Tab-separated table of C-alpha atoms in Angstrom:
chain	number	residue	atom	x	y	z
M	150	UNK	CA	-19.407	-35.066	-11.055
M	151	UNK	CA	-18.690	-32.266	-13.615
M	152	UNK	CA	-21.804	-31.612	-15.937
M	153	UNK	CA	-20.713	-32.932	-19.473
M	154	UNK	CA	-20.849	-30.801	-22.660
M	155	UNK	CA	-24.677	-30.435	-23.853
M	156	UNK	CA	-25.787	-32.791	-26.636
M	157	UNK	CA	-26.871	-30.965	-29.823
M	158	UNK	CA	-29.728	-32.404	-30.722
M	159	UNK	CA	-31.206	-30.263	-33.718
M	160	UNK	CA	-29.658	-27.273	-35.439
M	161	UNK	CA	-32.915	-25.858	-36.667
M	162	UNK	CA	-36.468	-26.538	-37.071
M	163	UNK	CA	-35.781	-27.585	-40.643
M	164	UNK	CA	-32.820	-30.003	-39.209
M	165	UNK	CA	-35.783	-31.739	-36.731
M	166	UNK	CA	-37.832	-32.004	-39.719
M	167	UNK	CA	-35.146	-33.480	-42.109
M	168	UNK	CA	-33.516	-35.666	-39.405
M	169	UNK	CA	-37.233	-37.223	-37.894
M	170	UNK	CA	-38.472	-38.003	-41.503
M	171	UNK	CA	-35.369	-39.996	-42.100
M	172	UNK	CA	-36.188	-42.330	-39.404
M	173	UNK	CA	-39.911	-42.636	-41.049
M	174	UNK	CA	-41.795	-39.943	-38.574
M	175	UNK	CA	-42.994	-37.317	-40.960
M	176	UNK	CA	-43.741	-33.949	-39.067
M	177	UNK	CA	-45.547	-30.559	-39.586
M	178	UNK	CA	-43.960	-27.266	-38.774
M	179	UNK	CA	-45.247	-26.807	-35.448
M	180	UNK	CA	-44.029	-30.326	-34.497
M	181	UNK	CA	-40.412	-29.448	-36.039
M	182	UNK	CA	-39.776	-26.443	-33.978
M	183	UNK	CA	-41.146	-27.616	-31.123
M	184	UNK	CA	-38.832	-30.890	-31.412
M	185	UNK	CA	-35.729	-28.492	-31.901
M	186	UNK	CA	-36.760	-26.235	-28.922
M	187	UNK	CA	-36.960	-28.824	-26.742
M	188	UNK	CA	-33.138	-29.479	-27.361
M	189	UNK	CA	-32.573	-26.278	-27.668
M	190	UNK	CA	-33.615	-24.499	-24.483
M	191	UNK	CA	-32.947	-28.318	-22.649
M	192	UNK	CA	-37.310	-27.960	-21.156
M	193	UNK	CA	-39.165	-31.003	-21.286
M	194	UNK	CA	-41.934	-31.607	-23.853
M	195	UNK	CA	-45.405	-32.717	-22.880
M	196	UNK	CA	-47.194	-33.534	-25.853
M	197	UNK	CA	-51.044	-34.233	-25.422
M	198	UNK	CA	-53.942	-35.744	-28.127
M	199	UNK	CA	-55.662	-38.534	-28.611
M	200	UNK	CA	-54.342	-42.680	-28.681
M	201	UNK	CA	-52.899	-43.150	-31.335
M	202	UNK	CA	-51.508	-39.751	-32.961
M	203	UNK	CA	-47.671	-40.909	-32.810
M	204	UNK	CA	-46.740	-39.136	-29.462
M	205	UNK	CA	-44.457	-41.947	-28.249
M	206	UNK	CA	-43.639	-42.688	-32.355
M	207	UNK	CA	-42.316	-38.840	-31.699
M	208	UNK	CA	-39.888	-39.922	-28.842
M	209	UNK	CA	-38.391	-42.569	-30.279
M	210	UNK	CA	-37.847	-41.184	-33.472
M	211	UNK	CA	-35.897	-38.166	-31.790
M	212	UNK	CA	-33.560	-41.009	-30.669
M	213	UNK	CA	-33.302	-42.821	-33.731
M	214	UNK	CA	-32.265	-39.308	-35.237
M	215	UNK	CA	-29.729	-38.372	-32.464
M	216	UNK	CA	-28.228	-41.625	-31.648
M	217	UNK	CA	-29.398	-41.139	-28.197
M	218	UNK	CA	-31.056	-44.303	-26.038
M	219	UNK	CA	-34.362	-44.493	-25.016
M	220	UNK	CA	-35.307	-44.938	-21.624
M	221	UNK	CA	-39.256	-45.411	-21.031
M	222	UNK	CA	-40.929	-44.642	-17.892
M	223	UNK	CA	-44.607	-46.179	-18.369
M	224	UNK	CA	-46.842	-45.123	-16.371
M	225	UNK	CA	-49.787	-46.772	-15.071
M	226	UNK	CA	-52.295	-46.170	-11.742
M	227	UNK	CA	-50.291	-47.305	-8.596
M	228	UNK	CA	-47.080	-46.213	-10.175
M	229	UNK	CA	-44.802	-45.431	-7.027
M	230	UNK	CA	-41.370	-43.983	-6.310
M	231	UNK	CA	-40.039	-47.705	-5.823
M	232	UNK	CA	-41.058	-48.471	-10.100
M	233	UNK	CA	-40.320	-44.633	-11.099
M	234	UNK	CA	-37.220	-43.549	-9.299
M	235	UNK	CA	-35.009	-46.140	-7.316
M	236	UNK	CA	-35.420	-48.787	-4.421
M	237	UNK	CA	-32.839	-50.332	-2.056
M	238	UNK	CA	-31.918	-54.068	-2.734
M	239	UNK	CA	-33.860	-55.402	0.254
M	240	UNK	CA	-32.593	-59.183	-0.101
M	241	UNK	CA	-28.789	-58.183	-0.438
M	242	UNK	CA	-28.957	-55.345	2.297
M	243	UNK	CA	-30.293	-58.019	4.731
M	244	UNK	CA	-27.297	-60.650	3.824
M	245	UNK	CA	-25.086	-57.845	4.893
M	246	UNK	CA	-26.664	-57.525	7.972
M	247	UNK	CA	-26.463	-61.440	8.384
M	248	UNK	CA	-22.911	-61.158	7.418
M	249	UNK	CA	-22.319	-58.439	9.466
M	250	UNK	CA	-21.855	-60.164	13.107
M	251	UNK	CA	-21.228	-58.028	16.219
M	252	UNK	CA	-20.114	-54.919	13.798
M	253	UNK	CA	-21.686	-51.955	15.520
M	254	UNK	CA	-25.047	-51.379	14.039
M	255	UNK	CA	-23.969	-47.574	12.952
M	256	UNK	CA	-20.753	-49.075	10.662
M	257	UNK	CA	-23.477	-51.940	9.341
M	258	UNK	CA	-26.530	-48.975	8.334
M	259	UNK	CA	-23.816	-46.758	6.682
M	260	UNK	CA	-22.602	-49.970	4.718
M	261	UNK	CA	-26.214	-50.788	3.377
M	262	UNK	CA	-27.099	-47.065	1.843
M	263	UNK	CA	-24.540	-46.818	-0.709
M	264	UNK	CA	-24.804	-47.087	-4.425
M	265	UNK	CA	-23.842	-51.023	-3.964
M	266	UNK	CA	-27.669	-51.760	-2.660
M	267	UNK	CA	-29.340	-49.187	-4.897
M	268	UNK	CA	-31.623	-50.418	-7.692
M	269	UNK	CA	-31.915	-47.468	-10.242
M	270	UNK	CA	-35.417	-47.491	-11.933
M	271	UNK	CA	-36.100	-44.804	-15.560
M	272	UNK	CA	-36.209	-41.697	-13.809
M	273	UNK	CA	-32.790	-42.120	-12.027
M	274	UNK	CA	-31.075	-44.204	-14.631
M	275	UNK	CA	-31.841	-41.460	-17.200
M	276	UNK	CA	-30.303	-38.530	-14.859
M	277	UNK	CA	-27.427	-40.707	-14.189
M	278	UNK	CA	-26.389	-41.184	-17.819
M	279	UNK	CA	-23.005	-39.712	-19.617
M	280	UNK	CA	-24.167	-40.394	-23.077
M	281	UNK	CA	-27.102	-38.593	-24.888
M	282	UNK	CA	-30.838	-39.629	-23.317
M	283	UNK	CA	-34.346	-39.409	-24.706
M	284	UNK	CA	-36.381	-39.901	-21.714
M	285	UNK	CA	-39.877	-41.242	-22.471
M	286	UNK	CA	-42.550	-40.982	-19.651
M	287	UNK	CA	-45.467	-42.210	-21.544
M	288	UNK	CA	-48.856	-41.824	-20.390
M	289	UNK	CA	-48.383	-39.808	-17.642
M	290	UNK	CA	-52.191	-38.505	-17.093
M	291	UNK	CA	-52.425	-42.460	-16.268
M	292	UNK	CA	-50.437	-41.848	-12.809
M	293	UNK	CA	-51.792	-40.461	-9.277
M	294	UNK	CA	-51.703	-36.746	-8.459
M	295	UNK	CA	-48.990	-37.536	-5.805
M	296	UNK	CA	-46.555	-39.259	-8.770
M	297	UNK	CA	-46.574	-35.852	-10.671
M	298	UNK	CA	-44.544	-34.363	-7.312
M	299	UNK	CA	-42.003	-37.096	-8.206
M	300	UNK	CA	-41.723	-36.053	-11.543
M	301	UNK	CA	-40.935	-32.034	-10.543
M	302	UNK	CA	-37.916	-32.174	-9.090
M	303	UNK	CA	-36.922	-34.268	-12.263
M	304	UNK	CA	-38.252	-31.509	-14.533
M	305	UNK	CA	-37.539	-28.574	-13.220
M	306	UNK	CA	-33.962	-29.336	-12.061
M	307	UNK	CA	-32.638	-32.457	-13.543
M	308	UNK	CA	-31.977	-34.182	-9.872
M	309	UNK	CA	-33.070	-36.394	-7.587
M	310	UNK	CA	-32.800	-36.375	-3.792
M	311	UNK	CA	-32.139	-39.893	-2.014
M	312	UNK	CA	-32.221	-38.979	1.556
M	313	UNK	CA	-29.274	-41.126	2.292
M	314	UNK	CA	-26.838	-40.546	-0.355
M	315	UNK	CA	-27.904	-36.426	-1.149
M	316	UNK	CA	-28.967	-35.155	-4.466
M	317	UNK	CA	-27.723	-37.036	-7.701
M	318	UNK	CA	-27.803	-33.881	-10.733
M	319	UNK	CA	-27.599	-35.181	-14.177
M	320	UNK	CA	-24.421	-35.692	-16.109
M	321	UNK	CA	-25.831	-34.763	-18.936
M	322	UNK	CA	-29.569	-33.304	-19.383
M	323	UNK	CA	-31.686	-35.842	-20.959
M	324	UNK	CA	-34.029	-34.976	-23.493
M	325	UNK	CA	-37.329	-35.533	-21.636
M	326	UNK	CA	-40.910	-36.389	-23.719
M	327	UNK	CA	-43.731	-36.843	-21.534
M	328	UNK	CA	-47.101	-38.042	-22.951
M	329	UNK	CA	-50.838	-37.826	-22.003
M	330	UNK	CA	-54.187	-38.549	-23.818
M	331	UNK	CA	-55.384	-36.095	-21.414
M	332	UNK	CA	-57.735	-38.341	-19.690
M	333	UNK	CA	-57.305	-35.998	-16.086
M	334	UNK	CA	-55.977	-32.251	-16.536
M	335	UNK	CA	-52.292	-32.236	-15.497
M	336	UNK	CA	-50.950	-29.780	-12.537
M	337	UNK	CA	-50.359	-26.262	-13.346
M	338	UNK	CA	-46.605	-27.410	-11.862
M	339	UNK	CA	-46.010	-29.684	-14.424
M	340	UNK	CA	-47.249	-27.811	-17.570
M	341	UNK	CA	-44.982	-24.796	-16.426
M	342	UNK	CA	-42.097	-26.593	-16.430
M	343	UNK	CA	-42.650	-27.528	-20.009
M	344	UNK	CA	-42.795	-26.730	-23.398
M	345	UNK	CA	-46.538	-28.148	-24.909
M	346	UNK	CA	-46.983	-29.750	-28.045
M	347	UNK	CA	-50.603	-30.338	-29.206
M	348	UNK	CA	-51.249	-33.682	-31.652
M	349	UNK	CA	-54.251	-34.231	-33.361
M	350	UNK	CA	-55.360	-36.500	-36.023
M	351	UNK	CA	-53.083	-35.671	-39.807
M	352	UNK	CA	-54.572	-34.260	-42.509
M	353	UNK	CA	-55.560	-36.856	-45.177
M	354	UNK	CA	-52.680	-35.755	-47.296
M	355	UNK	CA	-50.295	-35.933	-44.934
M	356	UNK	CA	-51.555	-39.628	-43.698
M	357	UNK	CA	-51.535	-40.744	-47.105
M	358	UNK	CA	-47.850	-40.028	-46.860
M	359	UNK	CA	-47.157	-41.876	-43.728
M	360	UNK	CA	-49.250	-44.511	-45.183
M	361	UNK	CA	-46.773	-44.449	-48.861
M	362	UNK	CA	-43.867	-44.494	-46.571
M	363	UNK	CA	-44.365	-47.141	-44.132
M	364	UNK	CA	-46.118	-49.364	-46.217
M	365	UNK	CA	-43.786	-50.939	-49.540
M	366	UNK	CA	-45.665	-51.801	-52.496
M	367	UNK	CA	-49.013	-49.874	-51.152
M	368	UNK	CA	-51.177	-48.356	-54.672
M	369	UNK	CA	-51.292	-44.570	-54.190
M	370	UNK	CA	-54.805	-45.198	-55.193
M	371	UNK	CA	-55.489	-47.601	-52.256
M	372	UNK	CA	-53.819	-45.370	-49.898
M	373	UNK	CA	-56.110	-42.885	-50.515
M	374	UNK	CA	-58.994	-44.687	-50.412
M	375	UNK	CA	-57.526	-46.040	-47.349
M	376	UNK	CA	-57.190	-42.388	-45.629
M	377	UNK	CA	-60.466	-41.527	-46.989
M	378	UNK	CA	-62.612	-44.454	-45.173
M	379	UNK	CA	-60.524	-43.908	-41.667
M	380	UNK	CA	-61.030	-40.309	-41.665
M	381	UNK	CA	-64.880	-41.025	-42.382
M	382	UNK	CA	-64.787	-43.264	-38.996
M	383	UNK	CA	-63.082	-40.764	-37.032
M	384	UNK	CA	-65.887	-38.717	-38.080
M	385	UNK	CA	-68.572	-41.189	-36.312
M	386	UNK	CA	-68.944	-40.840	-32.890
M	387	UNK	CA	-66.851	-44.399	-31.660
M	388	UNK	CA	-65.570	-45.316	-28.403
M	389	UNK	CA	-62.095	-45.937	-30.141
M	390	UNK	CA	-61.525	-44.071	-33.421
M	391	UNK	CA	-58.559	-45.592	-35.386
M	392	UNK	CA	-55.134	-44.323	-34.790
M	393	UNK	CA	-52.841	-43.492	-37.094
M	394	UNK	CA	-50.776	-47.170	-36.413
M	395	UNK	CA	-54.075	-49.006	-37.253
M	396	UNK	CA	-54.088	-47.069	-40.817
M	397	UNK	CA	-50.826	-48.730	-41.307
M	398	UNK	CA	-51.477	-51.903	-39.950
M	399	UNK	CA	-54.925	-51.655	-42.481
M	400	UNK	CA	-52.791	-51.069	-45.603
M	401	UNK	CA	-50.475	-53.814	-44.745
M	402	UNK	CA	-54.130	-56.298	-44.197
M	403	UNK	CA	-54.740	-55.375	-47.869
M	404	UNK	CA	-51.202	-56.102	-49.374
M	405	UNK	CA	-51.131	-59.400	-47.651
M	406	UNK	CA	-54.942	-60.048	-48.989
M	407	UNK	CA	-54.318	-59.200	-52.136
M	408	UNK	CA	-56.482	-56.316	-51.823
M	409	UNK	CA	-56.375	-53.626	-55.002
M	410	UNK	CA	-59.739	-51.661	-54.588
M	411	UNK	CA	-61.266	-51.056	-51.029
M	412	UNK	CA	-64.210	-51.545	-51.488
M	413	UNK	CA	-67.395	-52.120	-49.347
M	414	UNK	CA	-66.737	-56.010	-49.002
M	415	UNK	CA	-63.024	-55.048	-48.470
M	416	UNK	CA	-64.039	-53.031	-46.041
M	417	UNK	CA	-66.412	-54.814	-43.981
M	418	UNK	CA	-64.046	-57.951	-44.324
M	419	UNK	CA	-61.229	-56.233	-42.931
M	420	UNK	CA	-63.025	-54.275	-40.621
M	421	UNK	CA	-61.793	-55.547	-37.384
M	422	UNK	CA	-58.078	-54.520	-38.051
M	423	UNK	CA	-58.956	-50.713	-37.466
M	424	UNK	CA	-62.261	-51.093	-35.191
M	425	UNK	CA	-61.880	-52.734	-31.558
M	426	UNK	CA	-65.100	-52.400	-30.138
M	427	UNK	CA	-68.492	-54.573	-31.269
M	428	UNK	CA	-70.056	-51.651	-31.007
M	429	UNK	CA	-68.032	-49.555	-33.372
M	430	UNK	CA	-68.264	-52.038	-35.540
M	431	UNK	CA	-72.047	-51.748	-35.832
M	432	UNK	CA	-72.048	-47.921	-35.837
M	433	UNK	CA	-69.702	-48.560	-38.753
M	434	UNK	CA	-71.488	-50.593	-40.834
M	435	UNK	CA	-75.173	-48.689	-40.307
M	436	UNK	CA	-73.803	-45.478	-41.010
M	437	UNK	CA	-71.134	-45.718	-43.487
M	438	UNK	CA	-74.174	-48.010	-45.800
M	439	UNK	CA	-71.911	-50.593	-45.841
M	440	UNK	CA	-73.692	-53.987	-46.635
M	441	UNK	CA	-74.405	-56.568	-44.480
């Protein structure tokens, strides 16, 4: 099948940045041109940091901005070709055999490995699209080594080889986001095959303004305050510092509450909305002075 015409996805860095912050994802520069690149020059983007950052948020909103769909590959230990790629229809292909009768056995196998019995899972259903793709493999440092040797052909190439039907290229190249919290170093393989995008933590002001724009009716004054306390945990040494979607989900605790001044009691009310571990929780409390 004939390649089809290459989606645009950004003009310019500036485009990225005008296009993602429409859909509610405000970037920085580097996160802009990196974004546009990855259309650009049609590489993969592996974006690494901690939970929590807006990694996936990234993927999505590059969608949402290009009208493309979003197919998600999560990944998970135990992930295997049969949940990434494709699998044969097991049930039907036997039914055909059943229904086959006395035709040779040769006519019957080359009947059972056609498209009819294959069940297309992310990786392959992405490839195989016409229309614009983001494909979203999320979590990847989660898989086995050996998964990571699925994903090259995919990323390098844009194909995938089924034994009996030959190698499937992609229509059109989908734009591929792959995400770690870089709990295991990926493969030199993968990484060269990409273009890297680090994400860390915003600056206060630039959380405050995720915070104003995600949150109606949130007090600039709040939101600050708001910013201030979270980036005063992240500072404390927590199994799970809180990520940029438990800000949000915070500031939308204290509208429903009520809530016009954070303070102390506010805060040690509300506390389990951005904390997760008991724990955290106490190391939050003793050091921050908040009262008991």
């Amino acid at each position: 099948m004939p390649r089809a015409t290459p989606h645009a996805w950004f003009s310019s860095p500036a485009d990225a940045a005008t296009r993602l912050e429409a859909t509610g994802y405000l970037t920085d520069r580097t996160t802009a041109t990196t974004a546009h690149l990855a259309g650009a020059l049609e590489k993969p983007l592996l974006i690494e940091g901690p939970a929590g950052v807006g990694k996936t948020e990234l993927a999505k909103a590059v969608a949402k901005a290009t009208g493309a769909e979003l197919v998600r590959l999560q990944c998970y230990e135990g992930l295997d070709e049969a949940r990434a790629l494709y699998e044969w229809n097991y049930k039907k292909q036997l039914l055909r055999i059943q229904a086959a009768g006395s035709q040779e056995w040769s006519s019957t196998h080359d009947d059972i490995f056609t498209e009819e019995f294959l069940l297309t899972r992310p990786l392959l259903t992405a490839i195989r699209r016409a229309e614009p793709t983001v494909l979203l493999i999320d979590e990847v440092d989660k898989t086995d080594v050996e998964v990571e040797g699925l994903l090259l052909e995919v990323l390098s190439d844009f194909q995938v080889t089924i034994p009996e039907l030959g190698t499937l290229a992609a229509v059109r190249r989908p734009f591929v986001v792959l995400t770690s919290n870089a709990t295991r170093e990926l493969s030199e393989a993968v990484k060269r095959r990409c273009l890297y995008l680090y994400l860390d933590y915003p600056d206060a002001e630039r959380e405050r303004d995720i915070v104003l724009s995600q949150v109606p009716g949130i007090d600039d004054r709040i939101a600050g305050q708001l910013v201030d306390m979270v980036g005063r945990m992240r500072d404390l040494d927590l199994k799970k510092s809180p990520s940029i979607a438990e800000t949000i989900d915070w500031a939308r605790t204290l509208i429903a509450l009520e809530i016009n001044d954070l303070d102390e009691a506010a805060v040690e009310s509300t506390l389990g909305v951005v904390l997760k571990h008991a724990s955290d929780h106490a190391r939050a409390v003793r050091e921050l002075k908040l009262r008991r």
